[in-house]
Amino acid sequence: MFALISLNTFEIKPLEINRYDRLNGQLIEEYAGVVSFGGGGSTDGGFSASLMLDYDRGYATGSVDFLADETLDVDKAASFLCADCLNEILPQKASQCFGVGAINLATKEIQLFEENLAGFGLEDFYIDCNLAERKNGDSRQMDI
């Protein structure tokens, strides 16, 4: 399972693309026959996401509105991560990073969303990224 994560607050929003039995954690392989709409916003207004989840295909599509997390605050992120961990996930040009990324909840690997990022892999997951044009001063939005 993976989640969206704010590095400014370390709040996560898990995205359950595959269905698991809540009692034993086993993958449910039977077809669900449904598509659901998921996502939500962070409690502090940092980011919001809206996603359509297709359980039978293990696929999701949607968008992330960066809102207050449009800018990565390295000092805030440093309060949650050790220096080595922070240096590992920050690219050379941290100014091009948003304060939101994706985290693989099994491996704890984090990948930040960036302005010029077309996509990335997190173990079994691939996240395709397309930064939308800003309209009338709105917050930045990325289709994923």
mmCIF file of C-alpha atoms in Angstrom:
data_model
loop_
_atom_site.group_PDB
_atom_site.id
_atom_site.type_symbol
_atom_site.label_atom_id
_atom_site.label_comp_id
_atom_site.label_asym_id
_atom_site.label_seq_id
_atom_site.Cartn_x
_atom_site.Cartn_y
_atom_site.Cartn_z
ATOM 1 C CA MET A 1 0.000 0.000 0.000
ATOM 2 C CA PHE A 2 1.164 3.527 -0.570
ATOM 3 C CA ALA A 3 0.074 6.908 0.707
ATOM 4 C CA LEU A 4 0.395 10.574 -0.046
ATOM 5 C CA ILE A 5 2.564 12.346 2.524
ATOM 6 C CA SER A 6 3.184 15.959 3.478
ATOM 7 C CA LEU A 7 6.803 16.464 4.439
ATOM 8 C CA ASN A 8 5.820 19.759 6.065
ATOM 9 C CA THR A 9 3.548 18.053 8.628
ATOM 10 C CA PHE A 10 4.240 14.328 8.080
ATOM 11 C CA GLU A 11 0.518 13.709 7.693
ATOM 12 C CA ILE A 12 -0.323 10.791 5.401
ATOM 13 C CA LYS A 13 -3.377 9.807 3.391
ATOM 14 C CA PRO A 14 -3.253 6.041 2.675
ATOM 15 C CA LEU A 15 -4.561 4.904 -0.704
ATOM 16 C CA GLU A 16 -5.821 1.347 -0.766
ATOM 17 C CA ILE A 17 -5.587 0.392 -4.416
ATOM 18 C CA ASN A 18 -5.648 -3.323 -3.682
ATOM 19 C CA ARG A 19 -8.139 -4.781 -1.223
ATOM 20 C CA TYR A 20 -6.936 -6.647 1.858
ATOM 21 C CA ASP A 21 -8.770 -8.704 4.456
ATOM 22 C CA ARG A 22 -8.832 -6.533 7.576
ATOM 23 C CA LEU A 23 -8.447 -9.532 9.918
ATOM 24 C CA ASN A 24 -5.413 -11.310 8.442
ATOM 25 C CA GLY A 25 -3.976 -8.797 5.955
ATOM 26 C CA GLN A 26 -4.287 -11.180 2.980
ATOM 27 C CA LEU A 27 -4.872 -9.777 -0.501
ATOM 28 C CA ILE A 28 -8.477 -10.291 -1.639
ATOM 29 C CA GLU A 29 -8.219 -11.609 -5.192
ATOM 30 C CA GLU A 30 -11.938 -11.894 -5.992
ATOM 31 C CA TYR A 31 -13.335 -9.189 -8.253
ATOM 32 C CA ALA A 32 -14.998 -6.330 -6.404
ATOM 33 C CA GLY A 33 -17.001 -5.208 -9.423
ATOM 34 C CA VAL A 34 -16.911 -1.607 -8.195
ATOM 35 C CA VAL A 35 -14.923 1.551 -8.638
ATOM 36 C CA SER A 36 -14.796 4.014 -5.775
ATOM 37 C CA PHE A 37 -13.920 7.637 -5.306
ATOM 38 C CA GLY A 38 -11.426 8.339 -2.543
ATOM 39 C CA GLY A 39 -8.961 10.834 -1.235
ATOM 40 C CA GLY A 40 -9.542 13.760 1.046
ATOM 41 C CA GLY A 41 -7.643 16.625 2.514
ATOM 42 C CA SER A 42 -4.998 16.933 5.163
ATOM 43 C CA THR A 43 -6.328 18.212 8.467
ATOM 44 C CA ASP A 44 -4.241 21.388 8.323
ATOM 45 C CA GLY A 45 -5.179 22.352 4.739
ATOM 46 C CA GLY A 46 -1.746 21.437 3.421
ATOM 47 C CA PHE A 47 -2.936 19.352 0.459
ATOM 48 C CA SER A 48 -5.983 17.567 -0.856
ATOM 49 C CA ALA A 49 -6.391 14.663 -3.226
ATOM 50 C CA SER A 50 -9.254 13.182 -5.169
ATOM 51 C CA LEU A 51 -8.804 9.757 -6.724
ATOM 52 C CA MET A 52 -10.852 7.156 -8.534
ATOM 53 C CA LEU A 53 -9.842 3.671 -7.340
ATOM 54 C CA ASP A 54 -10.347 0.634 -9.588
ATOM 55 C CA TYR A 55 -9.756 -2.301 -7.220
ATOM 56 C CA ASP A 56 -10.118 -4.993 -9.879
ATOM 57 C CA ARG A 57 -7.264 -3.544 -11.916
ATOM 58 C CA GLY A 58 -5.163 -2.296 -8.990
ATOM 59 C CA TYR A 59 -5.288 1.156 -10.543
ATOM 60 C CA ALA A 60 -6.041 4.678 -9.375
ATOM 61 C CA THR A 61 -6.249 8.010 -11.164
ATOM 62 C CA GLY A 62 -6.864 11.492 -9.845
ATOM 63 C CA SER A 63 -5.224 14.708 -8.775
ATOM 64 C CA VAL A 64 -3.394 16.330 -5.874
ATOM 65 C CA ASP A 65 -3.962 19.998 -4.996
ATOM 66 C CA PHE A 66 -0.857 21.228 -3.201
ATOM 67 C CA LEU A 67 -2.513 24.157 -1.350
ATOM 68 C CA ALA A 68 -0.275 25.182 1.609
ATOM 69 C CA ASP A 69 2.100 22.298 0.808
ATOM 70 C CA GLU A 70 2.964 23.846 -2.554
ATOM 71 C CA THR A 71 6.337 24.777 -1.046
ATOM 72 C CA LEU A 72 8.576 22.312 0.767
ATOM 73 C CA ASP A 73 9.739 23.692 4.112
ATOM 74 C CA VAL A 74 13.052 21.878 4.590
ATOM 75 C CA ASP A 75 13.265 22.945 8.249
ATOM 76 C CA LYS A 76 9.866 21.380 9.009
ATOM 77 C CA ALA A 77 10.788 18.216 7.097
ATOM 78 C CA ALA A 78 14.044 18.023 9.060
ATOM 79 C CA SER A 79 12.048 17.892 12.296
ATOM 80 C CA PHE A 80 10.521 14.566 11.138
ATOM 81 C CA LEU A 81 13.475 12.944 9.363
ATOM 82 C CA CYS A 82 17.118 12.359 10.217
ATOM 83 C CA ALA A 83 19.648 14.273 8.115
ATOM 84 C CA ASP A 84 20.667 11.201 6.086
ATOM 85 C CA CYS A 85 17.030 10.328 5.299
ATOM 86 C CA LEU A 86 16.230 13.892 4.280
ATOM 87 C CA ASN A 87 19.313 14.098 2.050
ATOM 88 C CA GLU A 88 18.338 10.798 0.430
ATOM 89 C CA ILE A 89 14.915 12.003 -0.721
ATOM 90 C CA LEU A 90 15.753 15.615 -1.623
ATOM 91 C CA PRO A 91 16.894 16.159 -5.206
ATOM 92 C CA GLN A 92 19.722 18.530 -6.107
ATOM 93 C CA LYS A 93 17.262 21.397 -6.617
ATOM 94 C CA ALA A 94 15.012 21.261 -3.559
ATOM 95 C CA SER A 95 13.345 24.507 -4.705
ATOM 96 C CA GLN A 96 11.583 22.524 -7.468
ATOM 97 C CA CYS A 97 9.997 20.134 -4.932
ATOM 98 C CA PHE A 98 6.519 20.363 -3.555
ATOM 99 C CA GLY A 99 5.883 19.617 0.101
ATOM 100 C CA VAL A 100 3.930 16.493 -0.882
ATOM 101 C CA GLY A 101 5.101 13.136 -2.129
ATOM 102 C CA ALA A 102 4.263 9.459 -2.130
ATOM 103 C CA ILE A 103 5.417 6.890 0.427
ATOM 104 C CA ASN A 104 5.487 3.127 0.090
ATOM 105 C CA LEU A 105 4.118 2.088 3.484
ATOM 106 C CA ALA A 106 5.862 -1.297 3.367
ATOM 107 C CA THR A 107 9.379 -0.047 2.583
ATOM 108 C CA LYS A 108 9.024 3.541 3.927
ATOM 109 C CA GLU A 109 10.555 4.820 0.650
ATOM 110 C CA ILE A 110 9.500 8.423 -0.089
ATOM 111 C CA GLN A 111 9.474 10.206 -3.441
ATOM 112 C CA LEU A 112 8.620 13.906 -3.545
ATOM 113 C CA PHE A 113 6.549 15.397 -6.337
ATOM 114 C CA GLU A 114 8.602 17.839 -8.405
ATOM 115 C CA GLU A 115 7.795 20.412 -11.080
ATOM 116 C CA ASN A 116 9.498 18.508 -13.930
ATOM 117 C CA LEU A 117 8.733 14.961 -12.792
ATOM 118 C CA ALA A 118 7.000 12.759 -15.366
ATOM 119 C CA GLY A 119 6.648 9.724 -13.117
ATOM 120 C CA PHE A 120 8.412 7.374 -10.723
ATOM 121 C CA GLY A 121 8.273 3.878 -9.269
ATOM 122 C CA LEU A 122 7.902 2.809 -5.651
ATOM 123 C CA GLU A 123 8.533 -0.948 -5.627
ATOM 124 C CA ASP A 124 5.307 -2.463 -7.109
ATOM 125 C CA PHE A 125 3.702 0.917 -7.802
ATOM 126 C CA TYR A 126 4.248 3.362 -10.657
ATOM 127 C CA ILE A 127 2.994 6.927 -10.301
ATOM 128 C CA ASP A 128 2.581 8.927 -13.493
ATOM 129 C CA CYS A 129 2.756 12.701 -12.887
ATOM 130 C CA ASN A 130 1.425 15.602 -14.934
ATOM 131 C CA LEU A 131 1.599 19.094 -13.441
ATOM 132 C CA ALA A 132 -1.476 21.087 -14.484
ATOM 133 C CA GLU A 133 -1.294 24.717 -15.538
ATOM 134 C CA ARG A 134 -2.095 27.223 -12.807
ATOM 135 C CA LYS A 135 -5.370 29.102 -13.353
ATOM 136 C CA ASN A 136 -6.089 32.546 -11.905
ATOM 137 C CA GLY A 137 -3.684 32.237 -8.957
ATOM 138 C CA ASP A 138 -5.042 28.843 -7.863
ATOM 139 C CA SER A 139 -2.780 26.441 -6.019
ATOM 140 C CA ARG A 140 -0.746 24.068 -8.153
ATOM 141 C CA GLN A 141 -2.347 20.753 -9.055
ATOM 142 C CA MET A 142 -0.818 17.502 -10.307
ATOM 143 C CA ASP A 143 -2.680 14.741 -12.075
ATOM 144 C CA ILE A 144 -1.474 11.343 -10.910
#
